Tab-separated table of C-alpha atoms in Angstrom:
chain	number	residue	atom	x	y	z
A	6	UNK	CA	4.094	214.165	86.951
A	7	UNK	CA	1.251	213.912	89.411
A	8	UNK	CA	1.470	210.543	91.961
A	9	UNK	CA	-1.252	207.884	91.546
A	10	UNK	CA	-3.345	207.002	94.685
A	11	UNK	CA	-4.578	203.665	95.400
A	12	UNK	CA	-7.499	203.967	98.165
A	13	UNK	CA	-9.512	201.305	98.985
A	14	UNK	CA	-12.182	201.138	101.334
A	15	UNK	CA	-14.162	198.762	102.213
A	16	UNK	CA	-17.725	198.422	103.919
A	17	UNK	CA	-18.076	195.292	106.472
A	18	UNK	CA	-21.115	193.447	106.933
A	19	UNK	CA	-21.640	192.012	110.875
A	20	UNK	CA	-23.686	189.406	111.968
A	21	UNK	CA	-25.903	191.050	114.915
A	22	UNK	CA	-25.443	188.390	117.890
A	23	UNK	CA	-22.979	186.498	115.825
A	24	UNK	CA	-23.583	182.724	115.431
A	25	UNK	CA	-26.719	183.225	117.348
A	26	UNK	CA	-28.152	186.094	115.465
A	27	UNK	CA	-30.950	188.338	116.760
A	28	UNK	CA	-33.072	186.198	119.341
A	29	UNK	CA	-33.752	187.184	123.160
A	30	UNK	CA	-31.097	185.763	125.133
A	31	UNK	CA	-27.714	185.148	122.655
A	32	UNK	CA	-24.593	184.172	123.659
A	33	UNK	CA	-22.932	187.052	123.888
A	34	UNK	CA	-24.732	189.939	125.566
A	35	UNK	CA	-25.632	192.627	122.811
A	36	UNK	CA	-24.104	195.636	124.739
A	37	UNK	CA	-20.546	193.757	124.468
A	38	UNK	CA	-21.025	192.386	120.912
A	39	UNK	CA	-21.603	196.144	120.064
A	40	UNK	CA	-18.649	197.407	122.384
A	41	UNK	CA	-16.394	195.201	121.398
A	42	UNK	CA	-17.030	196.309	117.102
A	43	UNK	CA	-16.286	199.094	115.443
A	44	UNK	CA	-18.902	200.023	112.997
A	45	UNK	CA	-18.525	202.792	110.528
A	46	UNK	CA	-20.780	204.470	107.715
A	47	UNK	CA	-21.777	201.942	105.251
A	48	UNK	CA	-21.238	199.285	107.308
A	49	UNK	CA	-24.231	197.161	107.491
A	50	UNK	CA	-25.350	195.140	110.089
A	51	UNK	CA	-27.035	191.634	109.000
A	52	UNK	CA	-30.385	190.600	111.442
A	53	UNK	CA	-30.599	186.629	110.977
A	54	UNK	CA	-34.356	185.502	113.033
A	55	UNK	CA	-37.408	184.103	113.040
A	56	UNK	CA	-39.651	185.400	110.621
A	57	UNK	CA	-43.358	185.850	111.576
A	58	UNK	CA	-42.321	185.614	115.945
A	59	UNK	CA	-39.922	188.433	115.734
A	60	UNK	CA	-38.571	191.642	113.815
A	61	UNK	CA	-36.621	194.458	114.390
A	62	UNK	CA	-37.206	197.853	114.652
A	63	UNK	CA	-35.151	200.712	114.470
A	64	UNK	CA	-36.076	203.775	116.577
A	65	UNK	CA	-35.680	206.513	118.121
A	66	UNK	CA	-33.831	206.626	121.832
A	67	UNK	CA	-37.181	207.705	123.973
A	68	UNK	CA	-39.034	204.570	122.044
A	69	UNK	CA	-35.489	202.583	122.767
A	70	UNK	CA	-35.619	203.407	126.335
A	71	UNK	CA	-39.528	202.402	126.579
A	72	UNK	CA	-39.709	199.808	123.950
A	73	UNK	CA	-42.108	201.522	122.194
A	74	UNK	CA	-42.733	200.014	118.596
A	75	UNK	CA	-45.142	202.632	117.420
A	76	UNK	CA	-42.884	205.061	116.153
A	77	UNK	CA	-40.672	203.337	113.965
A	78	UNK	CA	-37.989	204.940	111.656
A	79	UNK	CA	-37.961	201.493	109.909
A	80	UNK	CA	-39.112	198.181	110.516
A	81	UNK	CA	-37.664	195.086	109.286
A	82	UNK	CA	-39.532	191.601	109.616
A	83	UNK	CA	-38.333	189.401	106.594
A	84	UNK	CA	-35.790	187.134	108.605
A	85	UNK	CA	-33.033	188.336	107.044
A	86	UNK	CA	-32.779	191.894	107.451
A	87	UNK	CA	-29.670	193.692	106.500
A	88	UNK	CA	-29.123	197.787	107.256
A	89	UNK	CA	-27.305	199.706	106.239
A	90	UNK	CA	-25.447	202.280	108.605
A	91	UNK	CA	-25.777	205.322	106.165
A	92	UNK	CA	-24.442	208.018	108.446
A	93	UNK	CA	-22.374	208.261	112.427
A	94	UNK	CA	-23.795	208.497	115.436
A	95	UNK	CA	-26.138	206.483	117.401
A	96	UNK	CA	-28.433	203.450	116.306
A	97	UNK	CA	-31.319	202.325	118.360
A	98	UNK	CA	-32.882	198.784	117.014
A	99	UNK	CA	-35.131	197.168	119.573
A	100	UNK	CA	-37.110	193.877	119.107
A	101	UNK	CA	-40.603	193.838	117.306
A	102	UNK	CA	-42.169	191.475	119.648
A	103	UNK	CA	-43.022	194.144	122.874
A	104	UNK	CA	-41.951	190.877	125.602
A	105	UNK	CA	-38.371	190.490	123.536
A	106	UNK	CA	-37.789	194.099	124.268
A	107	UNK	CA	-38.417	194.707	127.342
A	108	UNK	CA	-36.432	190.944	128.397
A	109	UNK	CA	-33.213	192.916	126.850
A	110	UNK	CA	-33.348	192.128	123.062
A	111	UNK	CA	-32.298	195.722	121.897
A	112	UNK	CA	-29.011	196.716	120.339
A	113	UNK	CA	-27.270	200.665	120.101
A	114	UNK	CA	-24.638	200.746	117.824
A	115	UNK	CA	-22.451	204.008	117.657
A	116	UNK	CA	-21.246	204.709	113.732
A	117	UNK	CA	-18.049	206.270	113.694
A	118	UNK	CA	-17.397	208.263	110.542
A	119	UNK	CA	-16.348	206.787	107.003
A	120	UNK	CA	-13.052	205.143	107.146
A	121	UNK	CA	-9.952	207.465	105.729
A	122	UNK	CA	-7.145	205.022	104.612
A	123	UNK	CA	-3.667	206.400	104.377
A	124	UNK	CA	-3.564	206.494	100.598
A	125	UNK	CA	-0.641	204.373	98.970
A	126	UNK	CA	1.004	206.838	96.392
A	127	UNK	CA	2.623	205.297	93.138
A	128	UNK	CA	5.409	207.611	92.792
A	129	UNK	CA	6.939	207.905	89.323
A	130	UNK	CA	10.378	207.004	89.232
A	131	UNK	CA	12.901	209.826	89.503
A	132	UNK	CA	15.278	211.195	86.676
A	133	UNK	CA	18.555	210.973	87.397
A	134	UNK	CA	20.964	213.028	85.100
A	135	UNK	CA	22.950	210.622	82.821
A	136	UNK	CA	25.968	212.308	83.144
A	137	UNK	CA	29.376	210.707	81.338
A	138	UNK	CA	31.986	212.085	83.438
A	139	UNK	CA	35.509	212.399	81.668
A	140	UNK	CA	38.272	212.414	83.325
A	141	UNK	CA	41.116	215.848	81.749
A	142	UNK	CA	42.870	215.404	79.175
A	143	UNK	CA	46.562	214.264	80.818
A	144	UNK	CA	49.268	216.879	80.985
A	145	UNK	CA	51.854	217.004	78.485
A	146	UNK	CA	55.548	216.231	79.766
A	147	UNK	CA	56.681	219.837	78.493
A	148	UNK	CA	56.665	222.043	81.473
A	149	UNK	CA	55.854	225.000	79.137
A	150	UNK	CA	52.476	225.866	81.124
A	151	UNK	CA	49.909	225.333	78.413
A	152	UNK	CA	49.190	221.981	80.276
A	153	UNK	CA	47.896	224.151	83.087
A	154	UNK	CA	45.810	225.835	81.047
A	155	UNK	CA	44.382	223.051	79.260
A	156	UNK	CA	43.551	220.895	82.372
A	157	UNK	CA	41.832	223.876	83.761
A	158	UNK	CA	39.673	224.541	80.296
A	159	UNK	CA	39.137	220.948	80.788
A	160	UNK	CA	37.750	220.877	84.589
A	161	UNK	CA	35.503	224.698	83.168
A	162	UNK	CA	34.142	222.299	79.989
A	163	UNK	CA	33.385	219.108	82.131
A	164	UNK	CA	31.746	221.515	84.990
A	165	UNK	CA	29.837	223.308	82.571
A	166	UNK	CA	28.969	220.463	80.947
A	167	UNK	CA	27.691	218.942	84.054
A	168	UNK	CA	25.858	221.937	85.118
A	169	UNK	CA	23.812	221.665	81.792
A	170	UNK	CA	22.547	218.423	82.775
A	171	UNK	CA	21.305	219.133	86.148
């Protein structure tokens, strides 16, 4: 009989700059929020801002390191912008208004890969023989030796008997 696995595995959603969400100066620095996560593939990291003063944009690290917002891979300006982190490695998301950026508001999360629980196995139960042991028949009181020889026939009957269940 085959074991049953139980695996569960579960995404996690994370509030970029916690309570403060994604504005220019949060509470927590965005290089330690990051640091101090661990975000892996389909994870998905929930943008809470201002809609219509600020967005974010996920780029590449050359328009990271420049702020450039030409060249996004995606841009997100609803408010409430969830994304999903659909493979591992590196993340650049930078902030759609050009002063944000380049005052610090940009975030590089590093996606390790999916999560790999140890798998709970459901073992079925083992079979263990029913054996009913007898004890030998007891020795007659003659001493004529067929009491020998019945107490051994009965220790080769219960042995082979035994063997026949294992």
């Amino acid at each position: 009989m085959t074991p049953i696995m139980f695996v569960q595995v579960v995404a996690r959603q994370f509030d970029v700059g916690g309570k403060d969400g994604w504005v220019l100066k949060p509470t927590e620095d965005y290089d330690h929020w990051a640091q101090r996560n661990r975000f892996q593939v389909n994870d998905t990291l929930h943008f809470k801002y201002n809609k219509g003063s600020d967005s974010v944009v996920v780029v590449k690290k050359e328009d990271f390191d420049s702020c450039n917002i030409n060249n996004p891979i995606q841009k997100m300006d609803g408010g409430d912008s969830t994304f999903q982190l659909s493979n591992s490695g590196l993340f650049y998301f930078i902030s759609g208004n050009l002063d944000n950026c380049k005052n610090g508001q940009k975030l590089i999360v590093l996606v390790m890969a999916a999560r790999q629980p140890i798998p709970r196995a459901a073992l079925p139960p083992q079979k263990i023989p029913a054996t009913s042991l007898t004890s030998p028949a007891p020795t007659p009181t003659d001493n004529s030796g067929s009491g020998r020889v019945g107490v051994s026939v009965g220790i080769v009957l219960m042995f082979t008997g035994f063997v026949g269940l294992v």
